[in-house]
PDB file of C-alpha atoms and ligand atoms in Angstrom:
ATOM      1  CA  UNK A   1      11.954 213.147  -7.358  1.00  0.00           C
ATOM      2  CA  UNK A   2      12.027 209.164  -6.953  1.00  0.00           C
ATOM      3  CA  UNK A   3      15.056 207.430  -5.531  1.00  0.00           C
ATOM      4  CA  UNK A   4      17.270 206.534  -8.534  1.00  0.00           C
ATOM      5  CA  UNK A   5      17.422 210.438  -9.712  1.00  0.00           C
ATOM      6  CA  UNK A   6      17.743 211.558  -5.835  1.00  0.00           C
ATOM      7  CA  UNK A   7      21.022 209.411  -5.350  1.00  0.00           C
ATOM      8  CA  UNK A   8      22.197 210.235  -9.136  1.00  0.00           C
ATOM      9  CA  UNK A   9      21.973 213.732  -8.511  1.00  0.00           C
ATOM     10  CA  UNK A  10      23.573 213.115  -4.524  1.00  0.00           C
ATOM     11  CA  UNK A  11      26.973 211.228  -6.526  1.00  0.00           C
ATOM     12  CA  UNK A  12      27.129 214.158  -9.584  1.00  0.00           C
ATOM     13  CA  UNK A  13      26.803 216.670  -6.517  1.00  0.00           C
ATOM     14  CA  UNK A  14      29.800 214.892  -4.799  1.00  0.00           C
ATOM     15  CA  UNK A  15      31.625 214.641  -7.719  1.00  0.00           C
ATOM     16  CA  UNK A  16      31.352 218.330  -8.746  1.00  0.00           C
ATOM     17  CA  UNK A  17      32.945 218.983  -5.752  1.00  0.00           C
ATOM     18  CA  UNK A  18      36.082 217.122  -6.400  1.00  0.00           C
ATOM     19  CA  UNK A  19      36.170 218.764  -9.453  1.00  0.00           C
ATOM     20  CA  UNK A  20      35.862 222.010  -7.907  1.00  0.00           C
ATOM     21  CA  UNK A  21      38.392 220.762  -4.823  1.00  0.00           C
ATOM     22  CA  UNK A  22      41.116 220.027  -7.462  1.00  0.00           C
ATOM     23  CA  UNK A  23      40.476 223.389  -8.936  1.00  0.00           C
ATOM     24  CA  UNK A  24      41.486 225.109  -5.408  1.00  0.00           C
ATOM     25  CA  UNK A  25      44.214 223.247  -4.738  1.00  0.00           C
ATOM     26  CA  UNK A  26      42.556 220.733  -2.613  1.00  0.00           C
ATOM     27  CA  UNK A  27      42.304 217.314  -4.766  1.00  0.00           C
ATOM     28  CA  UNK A  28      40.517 214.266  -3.186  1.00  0.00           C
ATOM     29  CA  UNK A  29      42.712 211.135  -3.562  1.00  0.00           C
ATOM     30  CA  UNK A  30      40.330 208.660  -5.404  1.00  0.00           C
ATOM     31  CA  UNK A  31      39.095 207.026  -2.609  1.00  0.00           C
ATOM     32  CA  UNK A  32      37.608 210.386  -0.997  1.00  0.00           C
ATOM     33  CA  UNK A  33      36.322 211.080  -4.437  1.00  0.00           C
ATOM     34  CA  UNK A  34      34.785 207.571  -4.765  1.00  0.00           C
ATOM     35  CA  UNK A  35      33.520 206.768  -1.006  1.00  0.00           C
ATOM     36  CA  UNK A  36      32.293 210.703  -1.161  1.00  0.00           C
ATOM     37  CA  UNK A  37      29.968 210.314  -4.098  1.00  0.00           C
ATOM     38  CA  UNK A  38      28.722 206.996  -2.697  1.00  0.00           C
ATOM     39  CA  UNK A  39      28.166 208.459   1.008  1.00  0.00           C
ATOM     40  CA  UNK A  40      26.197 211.761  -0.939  1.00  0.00           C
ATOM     41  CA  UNK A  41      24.236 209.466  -3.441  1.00  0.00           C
ATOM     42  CA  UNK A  42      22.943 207.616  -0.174  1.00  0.00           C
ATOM     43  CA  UNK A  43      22.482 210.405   1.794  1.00  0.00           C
ATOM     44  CA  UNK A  44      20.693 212.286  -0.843  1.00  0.00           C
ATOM     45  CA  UNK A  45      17.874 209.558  -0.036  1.00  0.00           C
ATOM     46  CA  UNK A  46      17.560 210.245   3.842  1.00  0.00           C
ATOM     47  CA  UNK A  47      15.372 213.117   3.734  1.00  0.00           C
ATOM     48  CA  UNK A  48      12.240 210.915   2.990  1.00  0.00           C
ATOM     49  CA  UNK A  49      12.953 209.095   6.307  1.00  0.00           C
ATOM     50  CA  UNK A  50       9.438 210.687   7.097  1.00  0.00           C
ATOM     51  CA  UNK A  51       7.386 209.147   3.717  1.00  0.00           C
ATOM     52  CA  UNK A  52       6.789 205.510   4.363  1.00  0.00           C
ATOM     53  CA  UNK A  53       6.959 204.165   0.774  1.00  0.00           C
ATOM     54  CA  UNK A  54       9.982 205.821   0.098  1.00  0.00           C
ATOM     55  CA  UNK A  55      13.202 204.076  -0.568  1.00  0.00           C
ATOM     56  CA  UNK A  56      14.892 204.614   2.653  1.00  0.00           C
ATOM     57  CA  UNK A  57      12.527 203.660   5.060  1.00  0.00           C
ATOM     58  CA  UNK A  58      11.982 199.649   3.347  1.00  0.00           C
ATOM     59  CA  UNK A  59      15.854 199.957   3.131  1.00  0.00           C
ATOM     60  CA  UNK A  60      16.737 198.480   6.949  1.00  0.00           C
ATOM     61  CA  UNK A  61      13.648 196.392   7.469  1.00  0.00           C
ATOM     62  CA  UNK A  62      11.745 197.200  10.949  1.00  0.00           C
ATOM     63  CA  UNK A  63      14.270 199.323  12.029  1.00  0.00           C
ATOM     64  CA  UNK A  64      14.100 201.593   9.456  1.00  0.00           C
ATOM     65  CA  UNK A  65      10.372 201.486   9.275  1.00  0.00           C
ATOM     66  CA  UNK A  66       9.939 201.681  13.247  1.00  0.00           C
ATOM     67  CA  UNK A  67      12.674 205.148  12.838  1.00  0.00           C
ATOM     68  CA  UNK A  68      10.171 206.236   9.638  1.00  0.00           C
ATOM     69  CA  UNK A  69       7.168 207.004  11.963  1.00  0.00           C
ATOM     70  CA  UNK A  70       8.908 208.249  14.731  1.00  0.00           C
ATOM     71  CA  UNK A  71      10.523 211.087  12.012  1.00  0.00           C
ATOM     72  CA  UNK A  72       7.521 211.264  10.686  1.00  0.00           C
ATOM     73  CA  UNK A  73       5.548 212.033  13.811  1.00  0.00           C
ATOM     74  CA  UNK A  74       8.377 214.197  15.199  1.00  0.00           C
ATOM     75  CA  UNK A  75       8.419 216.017  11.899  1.00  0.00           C
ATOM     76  CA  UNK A  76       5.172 217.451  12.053  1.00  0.00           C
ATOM     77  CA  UNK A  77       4.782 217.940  15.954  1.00  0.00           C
ATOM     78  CA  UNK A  78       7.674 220.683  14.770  1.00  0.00           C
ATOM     79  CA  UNK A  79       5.560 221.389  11.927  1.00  0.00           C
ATOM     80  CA  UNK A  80       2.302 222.834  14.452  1.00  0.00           C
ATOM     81  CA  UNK A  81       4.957 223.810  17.021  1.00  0.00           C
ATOM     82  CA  UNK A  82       6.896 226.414  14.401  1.00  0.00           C
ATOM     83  CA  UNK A  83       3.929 226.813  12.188  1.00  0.00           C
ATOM     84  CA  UNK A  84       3.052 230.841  11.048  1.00  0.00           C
ATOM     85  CA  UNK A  85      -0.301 231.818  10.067  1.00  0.00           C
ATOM     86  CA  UNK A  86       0.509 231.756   6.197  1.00  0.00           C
ATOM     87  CA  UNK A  87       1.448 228.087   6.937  1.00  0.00           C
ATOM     88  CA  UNK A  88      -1.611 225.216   5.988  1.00  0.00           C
ATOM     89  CA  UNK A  89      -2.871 222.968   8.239  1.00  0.00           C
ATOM     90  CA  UNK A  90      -1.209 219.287   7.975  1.00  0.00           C
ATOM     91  CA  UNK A  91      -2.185 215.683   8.192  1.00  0.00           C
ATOM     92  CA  UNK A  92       1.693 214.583   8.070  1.00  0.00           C
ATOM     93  CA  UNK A  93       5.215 215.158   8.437  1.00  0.00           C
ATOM     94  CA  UNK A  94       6.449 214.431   4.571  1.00  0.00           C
ATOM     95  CA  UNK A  95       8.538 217.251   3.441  1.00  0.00           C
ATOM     96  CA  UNK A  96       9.016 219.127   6.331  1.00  0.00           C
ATOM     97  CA  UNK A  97      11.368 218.876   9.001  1.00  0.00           C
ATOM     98  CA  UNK A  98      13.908 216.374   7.113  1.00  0.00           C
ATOM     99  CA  UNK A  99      13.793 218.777   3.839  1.00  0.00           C
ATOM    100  CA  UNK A 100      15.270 221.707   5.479  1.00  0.00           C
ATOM    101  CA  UNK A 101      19.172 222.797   5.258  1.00  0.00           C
ATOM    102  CA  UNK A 102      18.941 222.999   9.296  1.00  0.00           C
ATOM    103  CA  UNK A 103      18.178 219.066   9.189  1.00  0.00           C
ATOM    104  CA  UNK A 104      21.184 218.578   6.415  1.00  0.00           C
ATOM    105  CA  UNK A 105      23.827 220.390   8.976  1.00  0.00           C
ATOM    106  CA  UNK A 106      22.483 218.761  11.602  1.00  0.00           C
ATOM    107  CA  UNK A 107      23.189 214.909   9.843  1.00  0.00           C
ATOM    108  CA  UNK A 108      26.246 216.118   8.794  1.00  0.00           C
ATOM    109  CA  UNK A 109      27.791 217.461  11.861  1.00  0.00           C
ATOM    110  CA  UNK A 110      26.144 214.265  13.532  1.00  0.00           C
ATOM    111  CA  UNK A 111      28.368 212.159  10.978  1.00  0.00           C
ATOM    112  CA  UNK A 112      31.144 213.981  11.230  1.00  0.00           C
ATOM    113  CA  UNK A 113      31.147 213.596  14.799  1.00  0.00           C
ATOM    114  CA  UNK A 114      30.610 209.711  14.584  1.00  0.00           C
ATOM    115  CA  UNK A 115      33.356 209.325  12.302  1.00  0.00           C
ATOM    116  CA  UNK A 116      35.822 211.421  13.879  1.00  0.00           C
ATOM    117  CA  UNK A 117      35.370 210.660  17.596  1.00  0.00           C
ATOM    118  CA  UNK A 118      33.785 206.831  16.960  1.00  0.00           C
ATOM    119  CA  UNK A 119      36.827 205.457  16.032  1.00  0.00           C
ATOM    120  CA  UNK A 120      37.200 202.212  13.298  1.00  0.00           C
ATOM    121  CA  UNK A 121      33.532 201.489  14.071  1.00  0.00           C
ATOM    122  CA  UNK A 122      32.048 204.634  13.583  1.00  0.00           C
ATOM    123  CA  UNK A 123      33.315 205.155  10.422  1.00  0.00           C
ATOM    124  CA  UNK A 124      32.351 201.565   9.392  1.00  0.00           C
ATOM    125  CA  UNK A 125      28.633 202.620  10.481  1.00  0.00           C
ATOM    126  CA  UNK A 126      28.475 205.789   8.721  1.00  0.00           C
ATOM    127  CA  UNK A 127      29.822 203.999   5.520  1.00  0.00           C
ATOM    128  CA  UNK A 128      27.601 200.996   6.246  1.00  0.00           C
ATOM    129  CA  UNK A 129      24.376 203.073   6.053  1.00  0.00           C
ATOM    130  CA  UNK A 130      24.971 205.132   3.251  1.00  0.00           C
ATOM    131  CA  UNK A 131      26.367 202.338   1.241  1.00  0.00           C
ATOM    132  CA  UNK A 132      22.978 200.258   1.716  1.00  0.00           C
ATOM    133  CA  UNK A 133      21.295 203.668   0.832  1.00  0.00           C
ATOM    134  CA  UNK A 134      23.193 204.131  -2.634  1.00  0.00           C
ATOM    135  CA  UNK A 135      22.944 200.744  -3.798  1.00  0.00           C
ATOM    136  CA  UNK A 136      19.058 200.982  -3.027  1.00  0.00           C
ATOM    137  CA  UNK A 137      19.142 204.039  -4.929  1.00  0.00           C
ATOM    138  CA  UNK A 138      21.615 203.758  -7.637  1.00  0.00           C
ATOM    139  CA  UNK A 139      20.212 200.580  -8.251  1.00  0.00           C
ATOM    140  CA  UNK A 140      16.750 201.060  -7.651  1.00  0.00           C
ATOM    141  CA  UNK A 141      15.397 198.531 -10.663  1.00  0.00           C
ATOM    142  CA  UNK A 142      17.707 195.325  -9.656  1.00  0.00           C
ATOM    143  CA  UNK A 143      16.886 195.663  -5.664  1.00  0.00           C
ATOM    144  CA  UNK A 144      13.234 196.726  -5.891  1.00  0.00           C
ATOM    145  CA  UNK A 145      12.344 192.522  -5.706  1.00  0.00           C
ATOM    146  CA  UNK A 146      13.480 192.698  -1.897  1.00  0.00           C
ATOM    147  CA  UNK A 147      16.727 191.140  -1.508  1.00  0.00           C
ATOM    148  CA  UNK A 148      17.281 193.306   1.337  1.00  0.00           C
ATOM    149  CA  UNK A 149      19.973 190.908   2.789  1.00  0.00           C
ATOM    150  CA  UNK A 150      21.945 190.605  -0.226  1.00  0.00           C
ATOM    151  CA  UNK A 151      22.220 194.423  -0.347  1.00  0.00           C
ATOM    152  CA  UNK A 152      23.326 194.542   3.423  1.00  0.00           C
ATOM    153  CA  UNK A 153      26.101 192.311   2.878  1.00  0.00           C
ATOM    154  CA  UNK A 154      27.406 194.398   0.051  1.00  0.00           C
ATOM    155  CA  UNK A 155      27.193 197.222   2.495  1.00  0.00           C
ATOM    156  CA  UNK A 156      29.219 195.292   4.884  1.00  0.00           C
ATOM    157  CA  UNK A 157      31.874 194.533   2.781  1.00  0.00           C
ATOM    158  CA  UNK A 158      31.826 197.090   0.934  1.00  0.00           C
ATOM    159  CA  UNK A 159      32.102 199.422   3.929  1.00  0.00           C
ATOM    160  CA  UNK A 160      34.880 197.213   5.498  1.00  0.00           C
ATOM    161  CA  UNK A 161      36.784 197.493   1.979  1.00  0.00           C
ATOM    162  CA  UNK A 162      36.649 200.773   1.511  1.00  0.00           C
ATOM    163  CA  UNK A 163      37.113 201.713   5.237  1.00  0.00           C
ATOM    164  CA  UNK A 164      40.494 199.829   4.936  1.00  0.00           C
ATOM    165  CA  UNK A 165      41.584 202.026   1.612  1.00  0.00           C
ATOM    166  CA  UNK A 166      40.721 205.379   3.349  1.00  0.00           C
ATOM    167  CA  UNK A 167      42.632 204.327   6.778  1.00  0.00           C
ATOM    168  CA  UNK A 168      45.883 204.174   4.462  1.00  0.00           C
ATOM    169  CA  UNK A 169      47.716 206.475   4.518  1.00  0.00           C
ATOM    170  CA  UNK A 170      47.318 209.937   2.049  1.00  0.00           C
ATOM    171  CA  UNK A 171      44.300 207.811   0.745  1.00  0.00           C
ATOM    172  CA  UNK A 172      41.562 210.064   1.863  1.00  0.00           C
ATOM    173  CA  UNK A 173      40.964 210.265   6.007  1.00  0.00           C
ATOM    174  CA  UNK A 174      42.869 213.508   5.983  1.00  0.00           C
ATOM    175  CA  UNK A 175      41.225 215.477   2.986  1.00  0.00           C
ATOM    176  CA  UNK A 176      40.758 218.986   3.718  1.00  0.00           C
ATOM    177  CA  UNK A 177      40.925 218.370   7.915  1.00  0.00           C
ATOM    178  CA  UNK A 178      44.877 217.575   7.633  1.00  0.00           C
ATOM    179  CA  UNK A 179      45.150 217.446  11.427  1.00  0.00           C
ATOM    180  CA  UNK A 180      45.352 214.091  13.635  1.00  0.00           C
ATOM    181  CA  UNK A 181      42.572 214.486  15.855  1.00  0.00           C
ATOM    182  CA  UNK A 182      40.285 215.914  12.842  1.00  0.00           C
ATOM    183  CA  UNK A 183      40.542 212.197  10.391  1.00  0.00           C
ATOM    184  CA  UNK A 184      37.259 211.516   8.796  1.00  0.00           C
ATOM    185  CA  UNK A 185      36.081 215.051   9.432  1.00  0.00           C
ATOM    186  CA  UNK A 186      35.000 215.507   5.735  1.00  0.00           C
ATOM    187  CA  UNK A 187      32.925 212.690   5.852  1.00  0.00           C
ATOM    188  CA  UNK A 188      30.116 215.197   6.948  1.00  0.00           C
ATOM    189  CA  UNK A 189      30.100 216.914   3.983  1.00  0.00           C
ATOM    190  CA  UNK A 190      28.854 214.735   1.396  1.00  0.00           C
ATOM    191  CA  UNK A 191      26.322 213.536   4.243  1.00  0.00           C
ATOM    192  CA  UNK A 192      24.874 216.959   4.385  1.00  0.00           C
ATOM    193  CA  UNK A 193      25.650 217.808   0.547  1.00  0.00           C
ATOM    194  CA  UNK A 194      23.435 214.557  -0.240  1.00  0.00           C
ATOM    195  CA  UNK A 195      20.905 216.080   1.940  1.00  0.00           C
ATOM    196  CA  UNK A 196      20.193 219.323   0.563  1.00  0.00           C
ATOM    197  CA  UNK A 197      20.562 218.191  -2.980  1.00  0.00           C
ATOM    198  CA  UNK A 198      17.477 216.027  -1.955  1.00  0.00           C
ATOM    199  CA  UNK A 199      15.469 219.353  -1.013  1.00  0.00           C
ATOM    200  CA  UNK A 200      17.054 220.828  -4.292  1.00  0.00           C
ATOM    201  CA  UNK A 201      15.683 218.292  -6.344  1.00  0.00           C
ATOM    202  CA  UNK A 202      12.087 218.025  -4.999  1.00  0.00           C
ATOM    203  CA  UNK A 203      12.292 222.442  -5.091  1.00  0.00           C
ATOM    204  CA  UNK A 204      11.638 221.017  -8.695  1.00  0.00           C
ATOM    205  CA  UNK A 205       8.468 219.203  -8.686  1.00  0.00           C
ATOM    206  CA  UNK A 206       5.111 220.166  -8.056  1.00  0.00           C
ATOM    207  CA  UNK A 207       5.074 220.128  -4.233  1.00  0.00           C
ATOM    208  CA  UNK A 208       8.421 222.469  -3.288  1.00  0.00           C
ATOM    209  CA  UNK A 209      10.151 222.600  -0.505  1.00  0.00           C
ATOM    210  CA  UNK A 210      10.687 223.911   2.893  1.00  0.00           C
ATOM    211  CA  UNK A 211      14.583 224.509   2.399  1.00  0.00           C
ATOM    212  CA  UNK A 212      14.867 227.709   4.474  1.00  0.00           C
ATOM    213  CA  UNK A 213      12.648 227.047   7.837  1.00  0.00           C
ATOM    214  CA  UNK A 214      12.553 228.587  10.181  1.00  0.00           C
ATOM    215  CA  UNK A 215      13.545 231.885   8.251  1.00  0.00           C
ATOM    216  CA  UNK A 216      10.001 233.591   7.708  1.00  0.00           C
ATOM    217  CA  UNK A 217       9.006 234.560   4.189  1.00  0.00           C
ATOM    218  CA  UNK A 218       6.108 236.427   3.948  1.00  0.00           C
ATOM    219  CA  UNK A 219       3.725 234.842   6.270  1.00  0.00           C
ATOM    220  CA  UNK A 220       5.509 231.641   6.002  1.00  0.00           C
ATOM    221  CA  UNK A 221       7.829 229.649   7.989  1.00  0.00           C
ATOM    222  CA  UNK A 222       7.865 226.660   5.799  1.00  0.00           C
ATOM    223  CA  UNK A 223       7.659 228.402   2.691  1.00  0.00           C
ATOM    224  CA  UNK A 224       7.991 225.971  -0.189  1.00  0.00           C
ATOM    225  CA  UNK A 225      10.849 227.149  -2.078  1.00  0.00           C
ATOM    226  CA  UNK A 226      10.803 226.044  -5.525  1.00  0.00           C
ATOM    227  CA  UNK A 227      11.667 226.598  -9.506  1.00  0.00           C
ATOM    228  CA  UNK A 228       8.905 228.515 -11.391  1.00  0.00           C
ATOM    229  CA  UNK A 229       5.535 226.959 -11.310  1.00  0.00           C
ATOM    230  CA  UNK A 230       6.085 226.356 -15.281  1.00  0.00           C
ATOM    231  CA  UNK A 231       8.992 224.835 -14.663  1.00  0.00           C
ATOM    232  CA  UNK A 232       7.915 221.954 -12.185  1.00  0.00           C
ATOM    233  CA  UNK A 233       7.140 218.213 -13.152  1.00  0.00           C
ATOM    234  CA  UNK A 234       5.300 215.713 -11.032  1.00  0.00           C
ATOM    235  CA  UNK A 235       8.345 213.109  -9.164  1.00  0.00           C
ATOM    236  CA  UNK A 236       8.927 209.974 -11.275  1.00  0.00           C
ATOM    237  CA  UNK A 237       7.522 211.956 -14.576  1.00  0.00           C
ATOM    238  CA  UNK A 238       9.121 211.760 -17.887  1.00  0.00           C
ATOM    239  CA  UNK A 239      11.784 214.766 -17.410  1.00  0.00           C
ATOM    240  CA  UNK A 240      13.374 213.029 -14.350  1.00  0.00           C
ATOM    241  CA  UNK A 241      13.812 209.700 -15.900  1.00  0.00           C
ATOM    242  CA  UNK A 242      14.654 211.193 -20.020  1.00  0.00           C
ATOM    243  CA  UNK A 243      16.308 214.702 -19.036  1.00  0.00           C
ATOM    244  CA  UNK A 244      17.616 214.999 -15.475  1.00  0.00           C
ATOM    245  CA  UNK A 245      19.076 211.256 -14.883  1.00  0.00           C
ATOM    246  CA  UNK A 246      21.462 211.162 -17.882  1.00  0.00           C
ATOM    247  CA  UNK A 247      22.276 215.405 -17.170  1.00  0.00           C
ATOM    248  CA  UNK A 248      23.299 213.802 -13.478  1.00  0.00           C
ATOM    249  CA  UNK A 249      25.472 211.013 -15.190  1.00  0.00           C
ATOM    250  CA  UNK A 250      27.224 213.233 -17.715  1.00  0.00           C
ATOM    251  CA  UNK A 251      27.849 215.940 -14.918  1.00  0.00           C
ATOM    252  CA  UNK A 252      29.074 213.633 -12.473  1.00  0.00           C
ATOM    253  CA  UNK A 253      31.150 211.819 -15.305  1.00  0.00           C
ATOM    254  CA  UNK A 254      32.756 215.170 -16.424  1.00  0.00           C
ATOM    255  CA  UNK A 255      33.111 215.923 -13.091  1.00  0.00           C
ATOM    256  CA  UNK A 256      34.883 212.913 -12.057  1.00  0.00           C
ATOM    257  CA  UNK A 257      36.944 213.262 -14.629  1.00  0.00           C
ATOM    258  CA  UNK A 258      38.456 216.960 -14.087  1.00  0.00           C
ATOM    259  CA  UNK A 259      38.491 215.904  -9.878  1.00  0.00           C
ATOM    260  CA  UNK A 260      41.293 212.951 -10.820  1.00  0.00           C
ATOM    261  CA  UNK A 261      42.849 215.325 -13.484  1.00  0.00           C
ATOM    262  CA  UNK A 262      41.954 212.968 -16.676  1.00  0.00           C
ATOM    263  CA  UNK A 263      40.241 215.920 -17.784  1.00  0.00           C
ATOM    264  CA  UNK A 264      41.280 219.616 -18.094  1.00  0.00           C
ATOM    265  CA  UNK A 265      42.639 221.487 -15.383  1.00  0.00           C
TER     266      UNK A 265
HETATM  267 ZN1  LIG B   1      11.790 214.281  -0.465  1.00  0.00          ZN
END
């Protein structure tokens, strides 16, 4: 999939969880809810850190283009290094190593970590990231020109915003970690929810997915997982832009709704 239905489907993911959360007793006060789909709808662009034209790696300039080939390159020295016999030879590293749910743990523990132990400033930087990411996704269209600055600075402030609102207190730092030393602990979870969403999505198009590496399947290691051949569509085609982008948006809406209780339960 392209980056607009990647970070759609990342915020309905988030928001299905809040819906689900307030079902079990656990509701997200609205800034959890709210910073949670954003964080998910940008990380649910990060696995295609390894594919140069992709959204993520134009979204930080040099530094995210410098980071794109070293991901890239890493991505498919693990490739050879882990590859089974069933496995084809590759050129690249695009869909690999990044579109596994080992990777998607991985970022989110790594976030957690940075926003529990990092203080004010690490959660400012995980926020900061992921909020460039989601407006570069979410609004793909308006940003596409290259106002790359403009979009930073509403990362800045909107990180430093919303930072403030979740600091307060029973406004979100404590969801589901309740404990003093575990604030901000959550904030791995959308981080790694965006993630594998990603790898869910592009399961649906043509190509597949390594989701389950290293687990062997058949003579695999990086088996592409994916719907039914029948099923699949090519990324950006018709059924991603007409069918599965306004499915995301009334999900998430519903969704949103039952996680604040304006709807149902
Ligand atoms: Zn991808």
């Amino acid at each position: 999939m392209m980056g607009p239905a990647h970070s759609l489907s990342g915020a309905a993911a988030w928001l299905g969880v809040g819906a689900v959360a307030a079902g079990m007793h656990h509701p997200m006060p609205w800034p959890t809810l709210v910073v949670g789909a954003l964080i998910c709808a940008g990380a649910a662009l990060a696995p295609d850190l390894d594919h140069k034209p992709a959204t993520i790696s134009r979204a930080f300039g040099p530094l995210s283009r410098g980071l794109c080939e070293i991901v890239e390159k890493l991505s498919l020295g693990v490739y050879n290094a882990t590859r089974a016999k069933g496995d084809p030879h590759r050129n690249g590293g695009h869909r690999t190593l990044t579109h596994t749910l080992v990777w998607a743990v991985g970022c989110g523990a790594g976030a957690s970590a940075i926003a529990t132990y990092g203080g004010r400033w690490g959660v400012l930087a995980v926020l900061f990231v992921h909020l460039v990411l989601a407006v570069d996704g979410l609004l793909w269209k308006e940003v596409k020109g290259g106002h790359h600055v403009l979009v930073w600075l509403l990362g800045a402030t909107g990180a430093w915003l919303l930072a403030g609102v979740l600091d307060d207190p029973g406004m979100g730092k404590t969801w589901l970690f309740t404990q003093p030393e575990q604030h901000y602990l959550w904030i791995g979870v959308p981080v790694a929810l965006g993630a594998l969403v990603h790898c869910l999505g592009d399961a649906m198009t043509v190509s597949g997915c390594p989701i389950l590496w290293p687990i062997p399947i058949g003579r695999k290691r990086w088996y592409p997982m994916g719907t039914p051949h029948f099923m699949r569509f090519k990324a950006g085609s018709w059924v991603e832009i007409k069918v599965l982008m306004p499915l995301f948006m009334g999900i998430g809406g519903v969704s949103g709704g039952v996680a604040l209780g304006l709807l149902g339960g």
